[in-house]
XYZ file of C-alpha atoms in Angstrom:
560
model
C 14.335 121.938 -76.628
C 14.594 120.244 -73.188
C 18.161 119.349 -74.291
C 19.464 122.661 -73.828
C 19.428 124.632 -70.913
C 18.801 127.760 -70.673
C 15.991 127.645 -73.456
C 13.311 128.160 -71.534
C 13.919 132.014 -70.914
C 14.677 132.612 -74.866
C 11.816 134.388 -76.497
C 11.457 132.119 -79.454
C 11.360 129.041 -77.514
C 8.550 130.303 -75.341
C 6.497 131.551 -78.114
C 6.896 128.088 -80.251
C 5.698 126.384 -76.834
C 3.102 128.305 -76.532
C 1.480 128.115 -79.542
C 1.763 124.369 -79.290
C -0.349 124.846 -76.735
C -3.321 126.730 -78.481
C -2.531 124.712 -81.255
C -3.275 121.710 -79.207
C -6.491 123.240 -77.972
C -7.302 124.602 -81.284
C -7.284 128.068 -80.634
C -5.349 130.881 -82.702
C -2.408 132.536 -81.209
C -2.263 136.475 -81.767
C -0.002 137.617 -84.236
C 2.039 139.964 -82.171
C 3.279 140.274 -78.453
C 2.708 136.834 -78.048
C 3.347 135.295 -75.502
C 3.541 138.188 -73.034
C 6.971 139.089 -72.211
C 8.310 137.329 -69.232
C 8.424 139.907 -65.516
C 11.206 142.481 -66.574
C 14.567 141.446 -65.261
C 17.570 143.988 -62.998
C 19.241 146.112 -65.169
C 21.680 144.508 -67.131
C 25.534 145.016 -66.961
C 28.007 144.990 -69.875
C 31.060 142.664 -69.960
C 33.638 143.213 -72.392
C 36.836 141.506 -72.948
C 39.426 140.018 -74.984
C 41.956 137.025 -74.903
C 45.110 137.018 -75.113
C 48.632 134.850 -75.925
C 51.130 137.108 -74.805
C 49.609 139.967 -75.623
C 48.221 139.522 -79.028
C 44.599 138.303 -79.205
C 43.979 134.446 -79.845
C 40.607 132.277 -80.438
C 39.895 130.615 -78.104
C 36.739 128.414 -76.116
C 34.771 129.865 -73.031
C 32.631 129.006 -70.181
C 30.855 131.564 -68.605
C 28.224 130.971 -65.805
C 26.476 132.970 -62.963
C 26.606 131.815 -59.240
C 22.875 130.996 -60.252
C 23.729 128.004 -62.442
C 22.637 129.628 -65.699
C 25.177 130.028 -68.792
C 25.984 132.642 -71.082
C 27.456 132.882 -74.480
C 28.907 136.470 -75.500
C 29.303 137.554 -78.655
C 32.107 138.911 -80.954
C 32.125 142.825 -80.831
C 33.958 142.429 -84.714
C 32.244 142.505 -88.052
C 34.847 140.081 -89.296
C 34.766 138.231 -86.048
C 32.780 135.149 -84.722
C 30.673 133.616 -81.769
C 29.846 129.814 -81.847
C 27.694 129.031 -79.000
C 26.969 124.949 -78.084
C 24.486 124.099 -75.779
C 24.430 120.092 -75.250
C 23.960 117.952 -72.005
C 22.612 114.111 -71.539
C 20.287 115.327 -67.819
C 20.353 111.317 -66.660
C 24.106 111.381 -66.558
C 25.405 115.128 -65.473
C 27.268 115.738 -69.167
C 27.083 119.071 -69.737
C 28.576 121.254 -71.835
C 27.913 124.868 -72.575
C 30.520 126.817 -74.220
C 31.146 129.780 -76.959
C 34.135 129.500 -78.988
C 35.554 132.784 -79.582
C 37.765 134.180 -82.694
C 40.460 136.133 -81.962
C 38.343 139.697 -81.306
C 37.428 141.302 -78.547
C 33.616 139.881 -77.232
C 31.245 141.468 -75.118
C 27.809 140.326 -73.555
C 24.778 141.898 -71.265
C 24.518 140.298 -67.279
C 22.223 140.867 -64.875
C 24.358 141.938 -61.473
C 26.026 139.244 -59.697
C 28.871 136.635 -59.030
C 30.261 134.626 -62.424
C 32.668 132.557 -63.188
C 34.610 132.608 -66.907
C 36.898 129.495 -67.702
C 39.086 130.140 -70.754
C 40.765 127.046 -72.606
C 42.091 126.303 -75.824
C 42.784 123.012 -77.131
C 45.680 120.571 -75.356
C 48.656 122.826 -75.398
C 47.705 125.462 -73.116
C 46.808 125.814 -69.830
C 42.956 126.596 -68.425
C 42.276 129.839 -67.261
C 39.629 130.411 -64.236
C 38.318 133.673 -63.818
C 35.947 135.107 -60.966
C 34.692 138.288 -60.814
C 31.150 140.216 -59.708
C 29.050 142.464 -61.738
C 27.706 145.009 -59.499
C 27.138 148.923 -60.357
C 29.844 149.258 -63.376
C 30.397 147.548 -66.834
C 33.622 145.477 -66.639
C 36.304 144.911 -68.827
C 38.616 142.254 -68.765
C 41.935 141.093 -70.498
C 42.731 137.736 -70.571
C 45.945 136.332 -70.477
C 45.987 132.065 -71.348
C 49.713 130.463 -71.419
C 50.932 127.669 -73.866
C 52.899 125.067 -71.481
C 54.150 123.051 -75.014
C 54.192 123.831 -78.177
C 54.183 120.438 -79.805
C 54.440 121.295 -83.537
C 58.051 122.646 -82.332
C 58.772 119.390 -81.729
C 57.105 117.881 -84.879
C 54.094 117.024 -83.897
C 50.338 118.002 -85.498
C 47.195 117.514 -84.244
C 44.069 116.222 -86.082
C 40.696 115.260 -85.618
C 39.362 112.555 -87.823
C 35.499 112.781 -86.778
C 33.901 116.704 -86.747
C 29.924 116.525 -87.291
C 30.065 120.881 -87.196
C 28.704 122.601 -90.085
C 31.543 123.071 -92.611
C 31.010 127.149 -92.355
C 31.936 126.877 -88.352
C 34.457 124.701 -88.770
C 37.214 127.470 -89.397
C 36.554 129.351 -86.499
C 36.390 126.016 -84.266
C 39.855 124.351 -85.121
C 41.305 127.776 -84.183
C 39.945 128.324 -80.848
C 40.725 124.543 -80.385
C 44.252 124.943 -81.745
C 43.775 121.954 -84.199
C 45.924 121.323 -87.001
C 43.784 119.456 -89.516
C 40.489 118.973 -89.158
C 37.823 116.398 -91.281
C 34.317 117.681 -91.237
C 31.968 115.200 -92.247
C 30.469 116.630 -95.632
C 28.268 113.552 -95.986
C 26.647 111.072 -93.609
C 24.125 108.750 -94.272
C 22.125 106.646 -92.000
C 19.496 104.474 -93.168
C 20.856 101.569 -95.851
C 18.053 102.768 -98.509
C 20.447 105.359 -99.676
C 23.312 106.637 -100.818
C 25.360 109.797 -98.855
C 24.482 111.795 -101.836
C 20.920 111.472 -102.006
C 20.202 110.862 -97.969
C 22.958 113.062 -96.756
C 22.408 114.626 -93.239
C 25.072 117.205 -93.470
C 23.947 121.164 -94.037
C 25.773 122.087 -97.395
C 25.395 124.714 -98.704
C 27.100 124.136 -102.007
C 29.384 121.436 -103.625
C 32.272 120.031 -101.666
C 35.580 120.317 -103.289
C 38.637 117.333 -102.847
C 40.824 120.527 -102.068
C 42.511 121.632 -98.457
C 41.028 124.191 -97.181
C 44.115 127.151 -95.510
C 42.358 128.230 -92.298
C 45.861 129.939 -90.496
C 49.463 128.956 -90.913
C 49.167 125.314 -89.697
C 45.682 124.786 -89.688
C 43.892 123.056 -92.158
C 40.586 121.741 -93.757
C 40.168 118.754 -96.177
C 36.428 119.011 -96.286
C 35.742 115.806 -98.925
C 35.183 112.960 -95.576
C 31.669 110.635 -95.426
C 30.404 108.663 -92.564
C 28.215 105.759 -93.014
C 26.118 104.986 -89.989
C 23.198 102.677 -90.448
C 19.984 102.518 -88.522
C 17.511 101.341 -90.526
C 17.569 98.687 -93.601
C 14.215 98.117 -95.820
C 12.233 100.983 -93.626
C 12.718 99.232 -90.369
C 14.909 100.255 -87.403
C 17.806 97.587 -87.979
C 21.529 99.016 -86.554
C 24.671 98.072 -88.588
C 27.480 100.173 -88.276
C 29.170 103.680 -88.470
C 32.644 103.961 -90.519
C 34.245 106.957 -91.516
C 35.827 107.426 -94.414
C 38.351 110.966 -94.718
C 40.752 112.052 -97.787
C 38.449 110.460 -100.449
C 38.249 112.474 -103.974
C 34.784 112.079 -104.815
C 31.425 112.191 -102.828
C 30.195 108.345 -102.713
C 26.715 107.500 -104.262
C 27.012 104.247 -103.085
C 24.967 102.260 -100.598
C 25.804 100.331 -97.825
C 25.585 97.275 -97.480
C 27.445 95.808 -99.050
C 30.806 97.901 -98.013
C 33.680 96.184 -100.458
C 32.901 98.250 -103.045
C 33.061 101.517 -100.810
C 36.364 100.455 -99.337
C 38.025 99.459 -103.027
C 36.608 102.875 -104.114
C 37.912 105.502 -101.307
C 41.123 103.837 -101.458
C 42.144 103.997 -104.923
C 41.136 107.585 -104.494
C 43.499 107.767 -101.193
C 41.572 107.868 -98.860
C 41.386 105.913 -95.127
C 38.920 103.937 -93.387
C 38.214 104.939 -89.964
C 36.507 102.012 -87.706
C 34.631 105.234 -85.488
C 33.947 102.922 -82.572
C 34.519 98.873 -81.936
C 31.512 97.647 -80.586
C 29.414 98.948 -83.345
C 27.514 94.919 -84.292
C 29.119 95.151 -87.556
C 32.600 96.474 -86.137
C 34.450 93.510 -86.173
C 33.576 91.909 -89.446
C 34.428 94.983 -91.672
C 37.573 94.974 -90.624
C 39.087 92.055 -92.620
C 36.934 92.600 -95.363
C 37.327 96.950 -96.341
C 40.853 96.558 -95.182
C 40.356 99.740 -92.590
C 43.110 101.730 -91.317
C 41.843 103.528 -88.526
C 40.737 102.519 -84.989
C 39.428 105.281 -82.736
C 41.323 104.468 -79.627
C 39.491 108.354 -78.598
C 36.252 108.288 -79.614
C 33.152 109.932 -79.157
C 31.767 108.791 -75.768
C 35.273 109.754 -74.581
C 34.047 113.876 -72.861
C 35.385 116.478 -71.348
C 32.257 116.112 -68.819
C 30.776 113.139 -67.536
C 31.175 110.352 -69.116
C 27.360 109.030 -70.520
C 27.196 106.553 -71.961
C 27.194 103.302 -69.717
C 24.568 101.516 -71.106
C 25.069 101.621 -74.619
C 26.414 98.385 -76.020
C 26.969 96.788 -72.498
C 26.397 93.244 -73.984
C 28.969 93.469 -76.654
C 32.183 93.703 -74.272
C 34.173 90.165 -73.955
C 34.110 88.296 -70.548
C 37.912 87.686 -70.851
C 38.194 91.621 -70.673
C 37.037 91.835 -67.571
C 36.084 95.184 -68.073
C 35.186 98.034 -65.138
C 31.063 98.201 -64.417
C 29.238 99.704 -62.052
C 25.857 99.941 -61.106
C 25.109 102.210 -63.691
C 26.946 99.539 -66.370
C 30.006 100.995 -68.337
C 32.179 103.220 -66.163
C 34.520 105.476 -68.508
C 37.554 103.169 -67.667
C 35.629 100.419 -68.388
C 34.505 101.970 -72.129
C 38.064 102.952 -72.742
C 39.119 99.358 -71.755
C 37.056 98.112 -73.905
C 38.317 99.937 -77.413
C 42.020 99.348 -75.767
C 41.552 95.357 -75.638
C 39.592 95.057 -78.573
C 42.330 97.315 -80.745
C 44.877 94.866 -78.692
C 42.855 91.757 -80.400
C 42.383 93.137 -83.842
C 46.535 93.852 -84.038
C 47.255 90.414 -82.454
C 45.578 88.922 -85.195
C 47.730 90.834 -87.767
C 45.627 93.496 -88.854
C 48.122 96.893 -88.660
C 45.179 99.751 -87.913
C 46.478 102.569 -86.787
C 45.108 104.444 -83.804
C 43.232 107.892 -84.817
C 40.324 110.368 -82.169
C 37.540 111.462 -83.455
C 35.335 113.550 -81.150
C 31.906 113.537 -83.332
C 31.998 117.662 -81.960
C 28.688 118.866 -82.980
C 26.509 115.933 -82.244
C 27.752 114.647 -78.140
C 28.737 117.165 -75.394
C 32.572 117.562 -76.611
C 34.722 120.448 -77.364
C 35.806 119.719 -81.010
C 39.597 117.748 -80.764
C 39.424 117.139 -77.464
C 40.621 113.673 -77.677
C 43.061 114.504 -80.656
C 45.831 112.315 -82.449
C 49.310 113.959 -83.271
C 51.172 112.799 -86.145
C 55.009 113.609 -86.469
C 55.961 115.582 -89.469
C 59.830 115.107 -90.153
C 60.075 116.911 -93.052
C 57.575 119.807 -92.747
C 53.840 120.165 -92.173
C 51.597 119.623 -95.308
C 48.235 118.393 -95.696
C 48.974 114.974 -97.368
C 52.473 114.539 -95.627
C 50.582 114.602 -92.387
C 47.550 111.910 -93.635
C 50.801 109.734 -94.760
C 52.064 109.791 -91.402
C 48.454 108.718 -90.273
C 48.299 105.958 -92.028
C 52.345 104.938 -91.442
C 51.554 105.169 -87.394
C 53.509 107.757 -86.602
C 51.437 109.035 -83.967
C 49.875 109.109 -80.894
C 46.393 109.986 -79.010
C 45.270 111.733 -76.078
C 43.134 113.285 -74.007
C 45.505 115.173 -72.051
C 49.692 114.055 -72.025
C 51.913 114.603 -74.491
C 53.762 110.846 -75.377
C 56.747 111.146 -76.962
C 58.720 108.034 -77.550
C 61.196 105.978 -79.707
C 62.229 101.717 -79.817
C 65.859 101.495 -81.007
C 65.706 105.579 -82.135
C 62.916 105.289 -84.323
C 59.263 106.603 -84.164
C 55.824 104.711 -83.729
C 54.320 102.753 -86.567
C 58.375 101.966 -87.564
C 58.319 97.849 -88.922
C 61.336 96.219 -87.488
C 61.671 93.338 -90.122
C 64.208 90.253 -90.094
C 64.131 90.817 -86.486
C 66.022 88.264 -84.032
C 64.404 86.077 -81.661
C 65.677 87.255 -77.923
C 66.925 90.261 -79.235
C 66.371 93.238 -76.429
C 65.260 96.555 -77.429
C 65.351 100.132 -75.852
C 62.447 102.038 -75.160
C 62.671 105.166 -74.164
C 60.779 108.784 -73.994
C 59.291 111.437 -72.142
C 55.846 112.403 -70.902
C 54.402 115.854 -70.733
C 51.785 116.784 -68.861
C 49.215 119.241 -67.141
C 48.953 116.707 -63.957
C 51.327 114.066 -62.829
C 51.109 110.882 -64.007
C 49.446 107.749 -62.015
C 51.103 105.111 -64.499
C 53.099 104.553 -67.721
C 52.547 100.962 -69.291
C 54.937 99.506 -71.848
C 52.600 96.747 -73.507
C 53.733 94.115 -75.478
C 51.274 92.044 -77.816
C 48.337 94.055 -75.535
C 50.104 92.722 -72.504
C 51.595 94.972 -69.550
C 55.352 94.301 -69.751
C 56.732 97.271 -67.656
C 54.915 100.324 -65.478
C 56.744 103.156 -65.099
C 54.987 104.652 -61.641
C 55.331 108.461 -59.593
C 58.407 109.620 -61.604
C 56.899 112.628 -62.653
C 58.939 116.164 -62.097
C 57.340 118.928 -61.647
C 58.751 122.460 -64.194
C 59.090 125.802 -63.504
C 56.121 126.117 -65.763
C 53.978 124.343 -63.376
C 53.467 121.361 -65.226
C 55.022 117.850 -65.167
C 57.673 116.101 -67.310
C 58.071 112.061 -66.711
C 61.028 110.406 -68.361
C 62.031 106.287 -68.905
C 63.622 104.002 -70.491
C 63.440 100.602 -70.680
C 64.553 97.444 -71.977
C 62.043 94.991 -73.848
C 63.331 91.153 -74.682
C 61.438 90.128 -78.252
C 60.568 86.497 -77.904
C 58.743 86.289 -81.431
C 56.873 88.156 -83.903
C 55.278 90.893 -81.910
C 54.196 94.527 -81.278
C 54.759 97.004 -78.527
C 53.023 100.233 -77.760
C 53.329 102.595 -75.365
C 50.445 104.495 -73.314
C 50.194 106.801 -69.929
C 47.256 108.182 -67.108
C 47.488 111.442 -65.634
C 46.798 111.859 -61.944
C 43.025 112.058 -61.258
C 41.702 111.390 -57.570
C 39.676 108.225 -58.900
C 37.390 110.553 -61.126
C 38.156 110.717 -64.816
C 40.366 109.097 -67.246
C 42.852 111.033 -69.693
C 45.881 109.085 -71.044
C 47.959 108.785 -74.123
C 48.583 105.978 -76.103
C 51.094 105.458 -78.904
C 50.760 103.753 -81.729
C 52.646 100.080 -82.273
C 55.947 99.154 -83.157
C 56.295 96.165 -85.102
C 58.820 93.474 -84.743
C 58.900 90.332 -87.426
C 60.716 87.133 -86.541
C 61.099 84.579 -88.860
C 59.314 81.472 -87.731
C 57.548 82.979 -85.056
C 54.252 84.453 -86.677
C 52.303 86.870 -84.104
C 48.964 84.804 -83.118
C 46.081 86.348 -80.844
C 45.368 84.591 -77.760
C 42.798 81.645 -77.959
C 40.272 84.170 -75.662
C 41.353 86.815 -78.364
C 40.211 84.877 -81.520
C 37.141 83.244 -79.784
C 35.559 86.668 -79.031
C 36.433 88.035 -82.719
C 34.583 84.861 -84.346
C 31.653 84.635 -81.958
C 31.137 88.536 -82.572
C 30.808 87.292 -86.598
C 28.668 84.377 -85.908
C 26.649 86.575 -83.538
C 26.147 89.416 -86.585
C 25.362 86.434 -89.799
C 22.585 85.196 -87.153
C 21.254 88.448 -86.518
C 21.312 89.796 -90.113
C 20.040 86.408 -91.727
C 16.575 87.410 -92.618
C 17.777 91.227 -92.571
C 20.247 91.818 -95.508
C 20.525 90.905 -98.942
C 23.408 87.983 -100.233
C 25.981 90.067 -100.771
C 26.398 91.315 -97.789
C 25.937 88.412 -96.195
C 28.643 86.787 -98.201
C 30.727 89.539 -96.350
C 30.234 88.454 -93.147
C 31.127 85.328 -93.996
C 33.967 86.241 -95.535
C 34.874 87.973 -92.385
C 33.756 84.958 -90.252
C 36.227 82.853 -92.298
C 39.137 85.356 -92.151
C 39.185 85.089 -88.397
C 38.850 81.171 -88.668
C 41.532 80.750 -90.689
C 44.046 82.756 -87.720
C 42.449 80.390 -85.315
C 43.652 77.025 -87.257
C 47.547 78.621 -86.436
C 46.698 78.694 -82.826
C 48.295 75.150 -81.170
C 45.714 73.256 -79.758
């Protein structure tokens, strides 16, 4: 209960504490009027309102909190309408987040008198709305009016969120307010090895999941058929593996990890993708040559709308070549970001094509569902499995904030430029949107900085920013570029955009990782058989050492 604030004044919780305590003591609590009702507060003041999208109501998420600290969640004043409250914070680290999400009715909610504040947002594409206002001697009603400042599916793109932990019956509700376009609650998730999804799941269903897409709104969209895997214990004892996801599959999976070949071969031939979740996971590194995954979560779900917490957890695991951003504290967020950037940046250097994804985990960490999100561009309409193609092709990009559209040579991320010619230059070229301006644009080549775009930003009638470039990139050999951006943020937090690759293939000039690259990939394995030695069962050890010897066969190419 001490996760949540607010919970102390909430009748239930006081009661349930209290009869702990006579419990304890071994007395019997009274049936009724128990415990005594808390001093009476002021007279209470109704707030009504609705939200609006030029003029016609829209779902959306809220914030509303008194001068005093304290939150509130209204409530939906329609029978066919819905209120969502979340309550989550991490107290050592300042990440809090208390919001309702709101359908698209009217809400209203009791006060006591006094000064609040109500923040309105929805999703990426609009802008937030700050509202102040006192309650004094009248009920107040108020009309909110939230703007869109770009309308991305206009321009082809659709959002998605490849990681939701909300039950499935919220989940409607949520990807409206948020504005997502598809969203992949996780139906199943299993964490201890001793069983299956099936039999140890720790999703609330409350019925069979069906392989179908579930029609929330025009353009918004369930598949609700998506597992993750994320082991704690093995053999009874607390023993940490892994977390994968694995979204589109056609079946739910009564199969136990480890071993994870099976899993992979299975979800696959039923079309489904692999997401890695996060990279420093122990066994992160070493599935990825062996299930063949598709996905890395360059957004994941330490990645907040509040404060960042989470700068402890896997501190060891970074690389020393990545030089990554610590504090005193251990992790700061640029540093965790760094990390999953430079570790994607070694995984595609050795040839493995994942494709970038963001999965929030919303319902588990202090995160509004989608808000790191990836877009995937639909040429040819918006559909369900047109826009999990495009996922897997790369034709996408994340972020946490800007909008990064861009083209090499006219064509889209995750485009394979094959038969290419050694010294060739190529065009990049695009435009940035964004709430802020941007500090920096980076044009990366092979993980490496090749050009920075810097304070070119232009400022719309709208109120918000548009950045454009273009610029040329020499191919020496087999290699990839990408594309990412930073917004403007006095030092404090971290939102940026990153594109997915492009790839370029030269004959005769195979794409290696750097010898630091390849090191920290194989001492990660060796680190992992080691660990799990006495732990796991041949198989998957024979996995790992399959992995092991994946990543030793890339380092024989490197010249000495």
């Amino acid at each position: 209960g001490g996760h949540f604030l607010d919970t102390w004044r909430r009748p239930e919780y006081q009661r349930r504490f209290a009869q702990g305590i006579l419990w304890t003591v071994g007395m019997q609590p009274p049936k009724e009027d128990f415990p005594s009702p808390l001093a009476a507060e002021q007279p209470l003041l109704r707030l009504t309102g609705k939200i609006v999208e030029q003029g016609q109501p829209v779902a959306a998420r809220v914030y509303l909190q008194g001068d005093s600290g304290r939150w509130f969640f209204p409530k939906s004043t329609a029978a066919e309408g819905t209120a969502i409250p979340f309550q989550r914070e991490r107290p050592e680290t300042g990440s809090v987040e208390m919001h309702t999400t709101l359908s698209a009715h009217p809400f209203t909610i009791e006060l006591p008198r006094g000064k609040y504040t109500l923040t309105v947002e929805r999703g990426k594409e609009y802008l937030p709305l700050v509202k102040q206002f006192t309650l004094d001697q009248e009920p107040l009603d108020l009309t909110l009016e939230i703007s869109r400042w770009i309308d991305m599916k206009s321009r082809g793109w659709y959002s998605g969120d490849t990681h939701i932990h909300h039950d499935l019956a919220n989940v409607p509700n949520l990807i409206m307010a948020e504005d997502i376009n598809v969203a992949f609650p996780l139906s199943y998730w299993v964490t201890t090895a001793d069983t299956d999804p099936i039999r140890g799941n720790r999703s609330k269903l409350t019925g069979p999941v069906k392989p179908e897409v579930i029609k929330v709104a025009e353009n918004h969209l369930i598949y609700p058929l998506n597992t993750e895997y994320e082991i704690f214990s093995v053999g009874g004892k607390q023993h940490t593996l892994v977390a994968f996801l694995l979204i589109g599959h056609k079946t739910p999976l009564d199969v136990k990890a480890p071993s994870v070949i099976p899993i992979a071969e299975r979800v696959h031939r039923e079309g489904g993708l692999i997401d890695l979740e996060k990279h420093s996971w122990p066994w992160s590194v070493a599935i990825v040559p062996t299930m063949k995954v598709d996905l890395f979560e360059l957004a994941n779900n330490h990645i907040w709308r509040t404060e960042f917490g989470f700068p402890q957890w896997t501190l060891a695991a970074g690389g020393d070549y990545m030089h990554l951003e610590k504090d005193s504290r251990g992790f700061t967020e640029w540093g965790w970001i760094d990390f999953g950037f430079q570790t994607y940046y070694a995984l595609l250097n050795c040839g493995y094509r994942l494709q970038p994804t963001a999965g929030t985990a919303a319902g588990v960490h202090p995160v509004p569902l989608g808000f790191g999100r990836v877009y995937v561009h639909q040429k040819d309409g918006f559909s369900y499995e047109k826009w999990l193609k495009g996922l897997q092709a790369g034709q996408s990009f994340v972020s946490t904030g800007p909008m990064l559209e861009v083209k090499v040579n006219d064509h889209l991320p995750g485009h394979v430029f094959a038969d290419f010619k050694q010294g060739t230059v190529c065009g990049v070229k695009g435009i940035v949107s964004s709430a802020a301006p941007l500090s920096q644009l980076e044009i990366l080549v092979n993980g490496k900085i090749a050009s920075v775009v810097k304070g070119q930003s232009q400022k719309t009638s709208a109120g918000t920013y548009e950045t454009t470039f273009e610029s040329p990139v020499k191919i020496e050999g087999s290699s990839w570029i990408a594309v990412r951006c930073f917004e403007q943020n006095a030092g404090r937090r971290n939102r940026f955009a990153h594109t997915a690759p492009w790839h370029f293939e030269v004959a005769g000039h195979p794409l290696l990782p750097r010898q630091e690259e390849i090191d920290y990939l194989r001492l990660r394995c060796r680190e992992e058989i080691e660990r799990n030695r006495s732990v796991l069962g041949p198989e998957a050890m024979k996995e790992y050492e399959q992995a092991l010897a994946a990543y030793e066969e890339i380092a024989k190419r490197l010249k000495p």
